[in-house]
Structures are given as C-alpha cells and as structure tokens.
Amino acid sequence: MDNSSMVHLLEREGYIRSERVKRAFLMVDRAQFVPDENKSMAYFDEPLPIGHAQTISAPSMVAIMLELLNIEDGNKILEIGTGSGYNACLMACMGANVISIERIPALCDFAKKNVEKCACRERIKIMLGDGSVGYKKEAPYDRIIVTCGAPDIPPPLLEQLKDGGIMVIPLGGTFFQELYVVKKERDKILKRRWGDVAFVPLIGRYGHRWA
Ligand code: SAM
C-alpha cells in the first residue's frame, strides 16, 4: 500500500468526491505526518497516535470534512487543532491560505517540522495557543475547521466566520460527537448535522475543561 493506493481507495469508497480534494491527497503523503513507530500503518484508513494522547484523524474522516468545507481558491482558513499538520497541508494544497492553531507545544513543533516538506508550506502559518478563542487578528475567515470535539460552537469562532462562510465542527462530549456544517448567511446561522464522529476533545476557554 502506498499513498496513491490509499487515495484511490478513498475515492472508490466515496469519501473523496471532488478533483480538488483528490489532487491534494495525492500531493501530500500521509506517511510524512505519522511518527516513525506507526509509519507501517500510515496508509490504513485509521486514526493513529501522534503522541501526547492525540491522533492524526483517519484519512476518510479528513476527506469527509474537506469535502464538506467546500474550499475555493484563495480562501482564508482557520484550523483549530493542528496535530500533525497533515490537514493544514491538504488545505494549502487545495489553494487555501491556512492559519492553524495547536495547544500542545510539542505537537506545534512536530507539525511545523512536518509542514516544512510540503510544496505549499508558504501558505501555512502554525501557531501555539488556545484555538477555542479563534485568532481575531486575521479574521474574518472564509472557512473554519475544528478537528477536535467541542461542547458547543465557540462564540468567537462564529464571530470570526465571514458572512457566507462555512465552519465544520464536531459537537458533543469528550469521546463522541456529531459533525456539523455551520453556515453564516446574513447573520443567520444555519446548522446541518452530518453524522456521528469520535474526536479528541477541544480543551480550552470555550472547550471542555480537563478534569
Ligand atoms: N488536524 C490534525 C492533523 O491533521 O493531524 C489532527 C488533529 S487531532 C485529532 C486534534 C488536535 O486538537 C490535537 O492535536 C489537540 O492537541 C488539539 N487541540 C485540542 N484543543 C485545542 C485548542 N483549544 N486549541 C488548539 N488545539 C487544540
């Protein structure tokens, strides 16, 4: 199994639906974002540990979220939960400018190192911090993607989403959530449920509190 066979499988199974998402998945090799001890499983459709009790999401989940996000050329995207940097690279290779926030310093460094190998690295800015408060300085954003489970939509993220913008976010408990597509249209908020998912929790001011 290699990266391109993984991509073709994701396409055959209906997770990858658009050329834009497919092209990015072919450009970005998932193995480069997986720690050495798990490299042999890099092309399995499974979440994998990246240290610090965190994971790189299953490629099918990443594809589902990117298709729902409906990225267009030049979109400014805020990602909460950089993790390995894989999803940030995919979005940059889809033509977006990405600001990604990670709360764990060691993962922030891991992602920065991984992203250096990406052909689209110049369109990615990775920052350490609590992403539940967003990043007001660069707002508003065309798209916001939250790759960890939030108890509810963090109000600063809604404020920082552009009118006409799209947010994809898992909402629920610390283990299981429902994935939502949130659209902001003339200050009306439209929420559409996609289905059940399982993400690590969003920890922060507008996230879960670590007990
Ligand atoms: N998108 C990542 C990738 O491509 O590898 C996977 C993300 S992993 C499932 C979720 C990440 O969210 C973890 O690295 C975790 O530390 C991070 N996280 C949790 N709460 C956060 C917060 N308040 N701000 C920023 N990152 C947070």
GROMACS .gro file of C-alpha atoms and ligand atoms in nm:
model
  238
    1MET     CA    1   0.000   0.000   0.000
    2ASP     CA    2   0.124   0.349  -0.081
    3ASN     CA    3  -0.026   0.699  -0.068
    4SER     CA    4  -0.181   0.685  -0.414
    5SER     CA    5  -0.347   0.346  -0.348
    6MET     CA    6  -0.488   0.493  -0.026
    7VAL     CA    7  -0.628   0.787  -0.225
    8HIS     CA    8  -0.784   0.562  -0.489
    9LEU     CA    9  -0.946   0.350  -0.219
   10LEU     CA   10  -1.088   0.663  -0.051
   11GLU     CA   11  -1.226   0.769  -0.389
   12ARG     CA   12  -1.374   0.426  -0.467
   13GLU     CA   13  -1.542   0.420  -0.126
   14GLY     CA   14  -1.697   0.761  -0.191
   15TYR     CA   15  -1.508   0.966   0.070
   16ILE     CA   16  -1.316   1.167  -0.189
   17ARG     CA   17  -1.568   1.318  -0.432
   18SER     CA   18  -1.404   1.623  -0.589
   19GLU     CA   19  -1.094   1.666  -0.807
   20ARG     CA   20  -0.966   1.940  -0.574
   21VAL     CA   21  -0.967   1.711  -0.269
   22LYS     CA   22  -0.822   1.421  -0.469
   23ARG     CA   23  -0.535   1.631  -0.609
   24ALA     CA   24  -0.439   1.749  -0.260
   25PHE     CA   25  -0.447   1.395  -0.117
   26LEU     CA   26  -0.217   1.282  -0.400
   27MET     CA   27   0.024   1.572  -0.335
   28VAL     CA   28   0.054   1.519   0.041
   29ASP     CA   29   0.199   1.186   0.159
   30ARG     CA   30   0.031   1.086   0.487
   31ALA     CA   31   0.341   0.887   0.594
   32GLN     CA   32   0.533   1.213   0.641
   33PHE     CA   33   0.294   1.313   0.922
   34VAL     CA   34   0.298   0.987   1.116
   35PRO     CA   35   0.565   0.921   1.384
   36ASP     CA   36   0.829   0.656   1.291
   37GLU     CA   37   0.681   0.385   1.516
   38ASN     CA   38   0.349   0.400   1.326
   39LYS     CA   39   0.477   0.455   0.970
   40SER     CA   40   0.392   0.097   0.868
   41MET     CA   41   0.023   0.187   0.923
   42ALA     CA   42   0.034   0.530   0.756
   43TYR     CA   43  -0.192   0.429   0.466
   44PHE     CA   44  -0.451   0.241   0.673
   45ASP     CA   45  -0.786   0.415   0.699
   46GLU     CA   46  -0.748   0.461   1.074
   47PRO     CA   47  -0.664   0.738   1.321
   48LEU     CA   48  -0.307   0.693   1.451
   49PRO     CA   49  -0.134   0.817   1.768
   50ILE     CA   50   0.096   1.118   1.726
   51GLY     CA   51   0.196   1.140   2.094
   52HIS     CA   52   0.061   1.344   2.388
   53ALA     CA   53  -0.265   1.139   2.378
   54GLN     CA   54  -0.354   1.296   2.040
   55THR     CA   55  -0.417   1.149   1.695
   56ILE     CA   56  -0.391   1.214   1.324
   57SER     CA   57  -0.751   1.152   1.207
   58ALA     CA   58  -0.844   0.865   0.976
   59PRO     CA   59  -0.797   0.972   0.611
   60SER     CA   60  -1.165   0.901   0.535
   61MET     CA   61  -1.268   1.144   0.814
   62VAL     CA   62  -1.027   1.406   0.680
   63ALA     CA   63  -1.171   1.364   0.329
   64ILE     CA   64  -1.531   1.392   0.456
   65MET     CA   65  -1.452   1.717   0.640
   66LEU     CA   66  -1.264   1.867   0.343
   67GLU     CA   67  -1.549   1.785   0.104
   68LEU     CA   68  -1.799   1.947   0.346
   69LEU     CA   69  -1.577   2.256   0.376
   70ASN     CA   70  -1.606   2.321   0.000
   71ILE     CA   71  -1.276   2.512  -0.025
   72GLU     CA   72  -1.229   2.765  -0.305
   73ASP     CA   73  -0.906   2.918  -0.440
   74GLY     CA   74  -0.758   3.180  -0.209
   75ASN     CA   75  -0.989   3.101   0.086
   76LYS     CA   76  -0.855   3.213   0.422
   77ILE     CA   77  -0.899   2.919   0.658
   78LEU     CA   78  -0.865   2.893   1.034
   79GLU     CA   79  -0.796   2.541   1.162
   80ILE     CA   80  -0.828   2.457   1.531
   81GLY     CA   81  -0.614   2.153   1.619
   82THR     CA   82  -0.302   2.137   1.401
   83GLY     CA   83  -0.196   1.795   1.537
   84SER     CA   84   0.049   1.654   1.279
   85GLY     CA   85  -0.006   1.933   1.025
   86TYR     CA   86  -0.150   1.687   0.767
   87ASN     CA   87  -0.488   1.855   0.726
   88ALA     CA   88  -0.325   2.201   0.713
   89CYS     CA   89  -0.105   2.083   0.422
   90LEU     CA   90  -0.401   1.931   0.238
   91MET     CA   91  -0.595   2.259   0.264
   92ALA     CA   92  -0.295   2.463   0.147
   93CYS     CA   93  -0.257   2.226  -0.150
   94MET     CA   94  -0.626   2.285  -0.224
   95GLY     CA   95  -0.539   2.652  -0.284
   96ALA     CA   96  -0.619   2.798   0.058
   97ASN     CA   97  -0.419   3.018   0.296
   98VAL     CA   98  -0.420   2.839   0.629
   99ILE     CA   99  -0.378   2.960   0.984
  100SER     CA  100  -0.367   2.661   1.218
  101ILE     CA  101  -0.364   2.668   1.599
  102GLU     CA  102  -0.239   2.390   1.829
  103ARG     CA  103  -0.248   2.397   2.210
  104ILE     CA  104   0.029   2.141   2.282
  105PRO     CA  105   0.379   2.292   2.233
  106ALA     CA  106   0.548   1.963   2.130
  107LEU     CA  107   0.281   1.897   1.864
  108CYS     CA  108   0.310   2.252   1.741
  109ASP     CA  109   0.684   2.186   1.682
  110PHE     CA  110   0.612   1.842   1.529
  111ALA     CA  111   0.364   1.998   1.283
  112LYS     CA  112   0.600   2.283   1.191
  113LYS     CA  113   0.873   2.030   1.109
  114ASN     CA  114   0.634   1.813   0.903
  115VAL     CA  115   0.496   2.110   0.711
  116GLU     CA  116   0.848   2.212   0.600
  117LYS     CA  117   0.837   1.922   0.350
  118CYS     CA  118   0.508   2.041   0.195
  119ALA     CA  119   0.516   2.202  -0.151
  120CYS     CA  120   0.251   2.451  -0.031
  121ARG     CA  121   0.420   2.536   0.303
  122GLU     CA  122   0.429   2.908   0.221
  123ARG     CA  123   0.052   2.924   0.255
  124ILE     CA  124   0.055   2.778   0.608
  125LYS     CA  125   0.103   2.957   0.941
  126ILE     CA  126   0.107   2.737   1.254
  127MET     CA  127   0.064   2.893   1.595
  128LEU     CA  128   0.064   2.779   1.955
  129GLY     CA  129  -0.242   2.874   2.159
  130ASP     CA  130  -0.600   2.808   2.261
  131GLY     CA  131  -0.786   2.786   1.931
  132SER     CA  132  -1.125   2.795   2.106
  133VAL     CA  133  -1.089   3.175   2.114
  134GLY     CA  134  -1.000   3.182   1.743
  135TYR     CA  135  -0.748   3.430   1.605
  136LYS     CA  136  -0.906   3.771   1.582
  137LYS     CA  137  -0.606   3.944   1.426
  138GLU     CA  138  -0.656   3.769   1.088
  139ALA     CA  139  -1.039   3.746   1.098
  140PRO     CA  140  -1.278   3.718   0.921
  141TYR     CA  141  -1.227   3.370   0.776
  142ASP     CA  142  -1.392   3.214   0.468
  143ARG     CA  143  -1.375   2.874   0.632
  144ILE     CA  144  -1.316   2.742   0.984
  145ILE     CA  145  -1.241   2.377   1.057
  146VAL     CA  146  -1.226   2.237   1.408
  147THR     CA  147  -1.052   1.900   1.424
  148CYS     CA  148  -1.133   1.826   1.790
  149GLY     CA  149  -1.467   1.784   1.968
  150ALA     CA  150  -1.625   2.099   2.116
  151PRO     CA  151  -1.913   2.108   2.369
  152ASP     CA  152  -2.079   2.383   2.163
  153ILE     CA  153  -1.979   2.627   1.889
  154PRO     CA  154  -1.726   2.865   2.049
  155PRO     CA  155  -1.883   3.215   2.012
  156PRO     CA  156  -1.552   3.376   1.899
  157LEU     CA  157  -1.534   3.130   1.607
  158LEU     CA  158  -1.885   3.227   1.492
  159GLU     CA  159  -1.791   3.595   1.516
  160GLN     CA  160  -1.472   3.538   1.318
  161LEU     CA  161  -1.651   3.349   1.036
  162LYS     CA  162  -1.720   3.564   0.729
  163ASP     CA  163  -2.076   3.626   0.613
  164GLY     CA  164  -2.132   3.343   0.362
  165GLY     CA  165  -1.858   3.139   0.531
  166ILE     CA  166  -1.863   2.771   0.628
  167MET     CA  167  -1.749   2.604   0.950
  168VAL     CA  168  -1.712   2.228   1.001
  169ILE     CA  169  -1.708   2.126   1.366
  170PRO     CA  170  -1.767   1.815   1.581
  171LEU     CA  171  -2.005   1.898   1.870
  172GLY     CA  172  -2.074   1.687   2.177
  173GLY     CA  173  -1.890   1.508   2.456
  174THR     CA  174  -1.523   1.435   2.519
  175PHE     CA  175  -1.533   1.098   2.332
  176PHE     CA  176  -1.826   1.104   2.089
  177GLN     CA  177  -1.972   1.392   1.893
  178GLU     CA  178  -2.189   1.478   1.593
  179LEU     CA  179  -2.027   1.653   1.298
  180TYR     CA  180  -2.195   1.978   1.191
  181VAL     CA  181  -2.167   2.207   0.891
  182VAL     CA  182  -2.240   2.561   1.004
  183LYS     CA  183  -2.317   2.838   0.756
  184LYS     CA  184  -2.337   3.206   0.833
  185GLU     CA  185  -2.577   3.382   0.599
  186ARG     CA  186  -2.665   3.748   0.654
  187ASP     CA  187  -2.607   3.693   1.026
  188LYS     CA  188  -2.836   3.389   1.029
  189ILE     CA  189  -2.669   3.069   1.149
  190LEU     CA  190  -2.768   2.752   0.961
  191LYS     CA  191  -2.661   2.422   1.119
  192ARG     CA  192  -2.670   2.089   0.933
  193ARG     CA  193  -2.587   1.763   1.108
  194TRP     CA  194  -2.369   1.522   0.909
  195GLY     CA  195  -2.343   1.223   1.144
  196ASP     CA  196  -2.168   1.060   1.442
  197VAL     CA  197  -1.793   1.101   1.488
  198ALA     CA  198  -1.526   1.045   1.756
  199PHE     CA  199  -1.260   1.312   1.805
  200VAL     CA  200  -1.022   1.402   2.087
  201PRO     CA  201  -1.168   1.692   2.288
  202LEU     CA  202  -1.122   2.063   2.229
  203ILE     CA  203  -0.963   2.180   2.554
  204GLY     CA  204  -0.977   2.550   2.625
  205ARG     CA  205  -1.172   2.854   2.729
  206TYR     CA  206  -1.471   2.766   2.508
  207GLY     CA  207  -1.395   2.393   2.505
  208HIS     CA  208  -1.403   2.115   2.757
  209ARG     CA  209  -1.223   2.163   3.087
  210TRP     CA  210  -0.971   1.893   3.163
  211ALA     CA  211  -1.090   1.747   3.497
  212SAM     N1  212  -0.581   1.815   1.219
  212SAM     C1  213  -0.485   1.724   1.279
  212SAM     C2  214  -0.399   1.655   1.179
  212SAM     O1  215  -0.414   1.680   1.057
  212SAM     O2  216  -0.312   1.579   1.223
  212SAM     C3  217  -0.548   1.627   1.375
  212SAM     C4  218  -0.598   1.694   1.495
  212SAM     S1  219  -0.615   1.598   1.641
  212SAM     C5  220  -0.749   1.491   1.602
  212SAM     C6  221  -0.685   1.727   1.745
  212SAM     C7  222  -0.584   1.829   1.791
  212SAM     O3  223  -0.655   1.936   1.853
  212SAM     C8  224  -0.484   1.778   1.893
  212SAM     O4  225  -0.353   1.794   1.846
  212SAM     C9  226  -0.511   1.866   2.017
  212SAM     O5  227  -0.397   1.895   2.093
  212SAM    C10  228  -0.570   1.989   1.952
  212SAM     N2  229  -0.648   2.077   2.041
  212SAM    C11  230  -0.735   2.046   2.140
  212SAM     N3  231  -0.784   2.158   2.198
  212SAM    C12  232  -0.727   2.263   2.133
  212SAM    C13  233  -0.738   2.404   2.145
  212SAM     N4  234  -0.816   2.463   2.236
  212SAM     N5  235  -0.666   2.482   2.061
  212SAM    C14  236  -0.584   2.426   1.968
  212SAM     N6  237  -0.569   2.293   1.952
  212SAM    C15  238  -0.640   2.212   2.032
   0.00000   0.00000   0.00000
